mmCIF file of C-alpha atoms and ligand atoms in Angstrom:
data_model
loop_
_atom_site.group_PDB
_atom_site.id
_atom_site.type_symbol
_atom_site.label_atom_id
_atom_site.label_comp_id
_atom_site.label_asym_id
_atom_site.label_seq_id
_atom_site.Cartn_x
_atom_site.Cartn_y
_atom_site.Cartn_z
ATOM 1 C CA MET R 1 0.000 0.000 0.000
ATOM 2 C CA LEU R 2 1.185 3.509 -0.829
ATOM 3 C CA THR R 3 1.381 5.881 2.131
ATOM 4 C CA ILE R 4 2.229 9.566 2.190
ATOM 5 C CA CYS R 5 3.892 9.330 5.563
ATOM 6 C CA SER R 6 6.343 6.917 7.113
ATOM 7 C CA ARG R 7 7.515 8.555 10.327
ATOM 8 C CA ILE R 8 4.823 10.020 12.552
ATOM 9 C CA VAL R 9 5.356 12.089 15.701
ATOM 10 C CA VAL R 10 2.559 12.237 18.279
ATOM 11 C CA PRO R 11 3.079 14.907 20.976
ATOM 12 C CA TYR R 12 1.232 13.493 23.970
ATOM 13 C CA ASP R 13 0.176 15.272 27.190
ATOM 14 C CA GLN R 14 -2.569 12.847 28.261
ATOM 15 C CA SER R 15 -5.285 15.364 27.385
ATOM 16 C CA GLU R 16 -8.445 13.995 25.747
ATOM 17 C CA LEU R 17 -7.436 15.453 22.371
ATOM 18 C CA SER R 18 -3.909 14.027 22.563
ATOM 19 C CA LYS R 19 -5.485 10.613 23.255
ATOM 20 C CA GLN R 20 -7.593 11.077 20.146
ATOM 21 C CA ALA R 21 -4.480 12.121 18.231
ATOM 22 C CA LEU R 22 -2.794 8.894 19.314
ATOM 23 C CA GLU R 23 -5.802 6.878 18.099
ATOM 24 C CA THR R 24 -5.649 8.680 14.748
ATOM 25 C CA ALA R 25 -1.931 7.937 14.431
ATOM 26 C CA ILE R 26 -2.571 4.274 15.250
ATOM 27 C CA THR R 27 -5.248 4.129 12.539
ATOM 28 C CA LEU R 28 -2.746 5.572 10.057
ATOM 29 C CA ALA R 29 -0.048 3.122 11.170
ATOM 30 C CA LYS R 30 -2.428 0.216 10.641
ATOM 31 C CA GLN R 31 -2.539 1.099 6.938
ATOM 32 C CA ASP R 32 1.066 0.046 6.500
ATOM 33 C CA GLU R 33 3.396 -1.646 8.943
ATOM 34 C CA ARG R 34 6.371 0.335 7.666
ATOM 35 C CA VAL R 35 4.910 3.486 9.251
ATOM 36 C CA GLU R 36 6.837 4.352 12.431
ATOM 37 C CA LEU R 37 5.234 5.938 15.481
ATOM 38 C CA ASN R 38 7.107 8.229 17.880
ATOM 39 C CA VAL R 39 5.129 9.382 20.897
ATOM 40 C CA ILE R 40 6.756 12.181 22.861
ATOM 41 C CA THR R 41 5.871 13.907 26.069
ATOM 42 C CA VAL R 42 7.677 17.032 27.234
ATOM 43 C CA ILE R 43 8.088 17.906 30.892
ATOM 44 C CA ASN R 44 7.891 21.670 31.019
ATOM 45 C CA THR R 45 11.047 22.742 32.825
ATOM 46 C CA GLN R 46 10.192 26.413 32.318
ATOM 47 C CA THR R 47 7.342 26.325 34.817
ATOM 48 C CA ALA R 48 8.958 23.848 37.215
ATOM 49 C CA VAL R 49 10.596 24.960 40.413
ATOM 50 C CA TYR R 50 13.680 22.786 40.797
ATOM 51 C CA ASN R 51 16.574 22.937 43.138
ATOM 52 C CA TYR R 52 19.373 23.008 40.563
ATOM 53 C CA VAL R 53 22.005 22.077 43.128
ATOM 54 C CA THR R 54 20.313 18.710 43.608
ATOM 55 C CA PHE R 55 18.844 18.655 40.085
ATOM 56 C CA ASP R 56 19.295 14.904 39.472
ATOM 57 C CA SER R 57 17.603 13.905 42.694
ATOM 58 C CA ASP R 58 15.226 16.849 43.003
ATOM 59 C CA PRO R 59 11.935 15.380 44.316
ATOM 60 C CA VAL R 60 9.729 17.549 42.071
ATOM 61 C CA ARG R 61 11.683 16.477 38.990
ATOM 62 C CA GLN R 62 11.702 12.818 40.073
ATOM 63 C CA ALA R 63 7.923 12.912 40.561
ATOM 64 C CA GLN R 64 7.402 14.455 37.121
ATOM 65 C CA LEU R 65 9.651 11.869 35.483
ATOM 66 C CA ALA R 66 7.843 9.032 37.274
ATOM 67 C CA GLU R 67 4.454 10.393 36.185
ATOM 68 C CA ALA R 68 5.633 10.742 32.573
ATOM 69 C CA LYS R 69 7.015 7.184 32.595
ATOM 70 C CA GLU R 70 3.753 5.802 33.908
ATOM 71 C CA MET R 71 1.809 7.711 31.245
ATOM 72 C CA LEU R 72 4.058 6.408 28.478
ATOM 73 C CA ASN R 73 3.898 2.842 29.822
ATOM 74 C CA GLU R 74 0.163 2.924 29.135
ATOM 75 C CA VAL R 75 0.908 4.202 25.645
ATOM 76 C CA LYS R 76 3.538 1.462 25.083
ATOM 77 C CA GLU R 77 0.991 -1.128 26.149
ATOM 78 C CA LYS R 78 -1.440 0.249 23.577
ATOM 79 C CA LEU R 79 1.194 0.218 20.824
ATOM 80 C CA SER R 80 2.514 -3.240 21.627
ATOM 81 C CA GLY R 81 -0.250 -4.861 19.577
ATOM 82 C CA LEU R 82 0.965 -3.213 16.374
ATOM 83 C CA PRO R 83 3.573 -4.749 14.078
ATOM 84 C CA ASN R 84 4.930 -1.226 13.445
ATOM 85 C CA LYS R 85 8.078 0.195 14.961
ATOM 86 C CA ALA R 86 6.859 2.347 17.857
ATOM 87 C CA ARG R 87 8.893 4.335 20.375
ATOM 88 C CA THR R 88 8.160 6.663 23.282
ATOM 89 C CA PHE R 89 10.289 9.564 24.519
ATOM 90 C CA ILE R 90 10.380 11.803 27.573
ATOM 91 C CA ILE R 91 12.001 15.180 26.950
ATOM 92 C CA GLU R 92 12.616 17.971 29.443
ATOM 93 C CA GLY R 93 12.394 21.550 28.209
ATOM 94 C CA SER R 94 9.964 23.928 26.541
ATOM 95 C CA PRO R 95 7.118 21.769 25.130
ATOM 96 C CA ALA R 96 6.642 23.775 21.928
ATOM 97 C CA MET R 97 10.330 24.133 21.059
ATOM 98 C CA SER R 98 11.272 20.605 22.120
ATOM 99 C CA ILE R 99 8.540 19.121 19.918
ATOM 100 C CA VAL R 100 9.719 21.076 16.863
ATOM 101 C CA ASP R 101 13.376 20.144 17.551
ATOM 102 C CA PHE R 102 12.337 16.492 17.794
ATOM 103 C CA ILE R 103 10.405 16.652 14.496
ATOM 104 C CA VAL R 104 13.475 18.088 12.767
ATOM 105 C CA GLU R 105 15.991 15.712 14.366
ATOM 106 C CA GLU R 106 13.914 12.615 13.711
ATOM 107 C CA ASN R 107 13.170 13.704 10.165
ATOM 108 C CA ALA R 108 9.458 13.133 10.757
ATOM 109 C CA ASP R 109 7.046 13.458 7.860
ATOM 110 C CA LEU R 110 3.800 13.892 9.804
ATOM 111 C CA VAL R 111 2.801 15.253 13.220
ATOM 112 C CA VAL R 112 -0.549 14.247 14.744
ATOM 113 C CA MET R 113 -1.594 16.319 17.761
ATOM 114 C CA GLY R 114 -4.579 17.856 19.544
ATOM 115 C CA SER R 115 -5.770 21.411 18.920
ATOM 116 C CA ARG R 116 -5.904 21.930 22.697
ATOM 117 C CA GLY R 117 -4.336 20.195 25.646
ATOM 118 C CA LEU R 118 -4.511 20.394 29.399
ATOM 119 C CA GLY R 119 -4.542 24.218 29.535
ATOM 120 C CA GLY R 120 -7.522 26.252 30.603
ATOM 121 C CA LEU R 121 -8.498 29.035 28.177
ATOM 122 C CA LYS R 122 -10.942 27.189 25.946
ATOM 123 C CA GLU R 123 -12.045 30.184 23.824
ATOM 124 C CA LEU R 124 -8.908 29.860 21.689
ATOM 125 C CA PHE R 125 -8.972 27.280 18.906
ATOM 126 C CA LEU R 126 -5.299 26.357 19.246
ATOM 127 C CA GLY R 127 -3.257 26.148 22.433
ATOM 128 C CA SER R 128 0.202 27.712 22.573
ATOM 129 C CA VAL R 129 1.945 24.403 21.840
ATOM 130 C CA SER R 130 -0.162 23.404 18.818
ATOM 131 C CA HIS R 131 -0.003 27.004 17.532
ATOM 132 C CA TYR R 132 3.806 27.031 17.670
ATOM 133 C CA VAL R 133 4.187 23.554 16.146
ATOM 134 C CA VAL R 134 1.849 24.347 13.223
ATOM 135 C CA GLN R 135 3.904 27.466 12.510
ATOM 136 C CA LYS R 136 7.386 25.974 12.848
ATOM 137 C CA SER R 137 7.073 22.339 11.802
ATOM 138 C CA PRO R 138 8.856 21.523 8.533
ATOM 139 C CA CYS R 139 6.324 18.736 7.823
ATOM 140 C CA PRO R 140 2.500 18.628 7.717
ATOM 141 C CA VAL R 141 0.615 18.773 11.025
ATOM 142 C CA PHE R 142 -2.648 16.858 11.461
ATOM 143 C CA ILE R 143 -4.695 18.675 14.125
ATOM 144 C CA VAL R 144 -7.318 16.614 15.951
ATOM 145 C CA LYS R 145 -10.180 18.789 17.210
HETATM 146 N N1 ATP T 201 3.997 18.912 27.327
HETATM 147 C C1 ATP T 201 3.578 18.367 26.198
HETATM 148 N N2 ATP T 201 4.196 17.265 25.702
HETATM 149 C C2 ATP T 201 3.776 16.711 24.555
HETATM 150 N N3 ATP T 201 2.744 17.171 23.837
HETATM 151 C C3 ATP T 201 2.086 18.255 24.277
HETATM 152 C C4 ATP T 201 2.468 18.910 25.471
HETATM 153 N N4 ATP T 201 1.630 19.956 25.653
HETATM 154 C C5 ATP T 201 0.782 19.949 24.624
HETATM 155 N N5 ATP T 201 1.043 18.926 23.778
HETATM 156 C C6 ATP T 201 0.339 18.597 22.516
HETATM 157 O O1 ATP T 201 -0.200 19.796 22.011
HETATM 158 C C7 ATP T 201 -1.627 19.683 21.884
HETATM 159 C C8 ATP T 201 -2.230 21.051 22.158
HETATM 160 O O2 ATP T 201 -1.948 21.428 23.494
HETATM 161 P P1 ATP T 201 -1.646 22.913 23.956
HETATM 162 O O3 ATP T 201 -0.728 22.819 25.131
HETATM 163 O O4 ATP T 201 -1.212 23.720 22.775
HETATM 164 O O5 ATP T 201 -3.091 23.440 24.396
HETATM 165 P P2 ATP T 201 -3.592 23.923 25.831
HETATM 166 O O6 ATP T 201 -2.956 23.091 26.907
HETATM 167 O O7 ATP T 201 -5.079 23.907 25.759
HETATM 168 O O8 ATP T 201 -3.077 25.418 25.878
HETATM 169 P P3 ATP T 201 -1.854 26.094 26.707
HETATM 170 O O9 ATP T 201 -0.841 25.009 27.027
HETATM 171 O O10 ATP T 201 -1.322 27.139 25.789
HETATM 172 O O11 ATP T 201 -2.511 26.627 27.946
HETATM 173 C C9 ATP T 201 -2.019 18.566 22.839
HETATM 174 O O12 ATP T 201 -3.249 17.937 22.472
HETATM 175 C C10 ATP T 201 -0.836 17.623 22.682
HETATM 176 O O13 ATP T 201 -0.967 16.887 21.471
HETATM 177 MG MG1 MG T 202 -0.880 22.906 27.203
#
């Protein structure tokens, strides 16, 4: 089967729309087992209050990492039924910029993400992360709404 994408990135924050984005990516991957899935979650280090002296063992950071791992374990479980190559990544940094850097570095050819995430201001159509990624991504972005 001919596909227009072979390496998909799914930015995942456990919001309802990011769950739907993951389902959409899985549906696309089922079309052809050569399609690769990369699910990434970014821990926002810009809003975190860490003690940088004890950065490695900082309890806030450790709790965030543990939560992200648990979240991605559920995702891994979900992906394990597919014959496709599927990977999960935890990145620490600015969500918007880290996602775009990842897309570029991994040479992705499609991003599938939610229009909104866990943030509050629902009157906007796009959140700050999806807005930035749509603007800066070198490849097409499939927005689930
Ligand atoms: N930290 C993150 N890691 C990975 N993906 C994320 C992260 N934050 C958001 N996303 C992705 O971006 C999509 C849109 O979320 P976004 O954060 O832009 O909206 P929001 O939370 O409603 O608004 P804001 O964060 O600006 O308050 C999500 O559905 C998800 O796919
Ligand atoms: Mg958000």
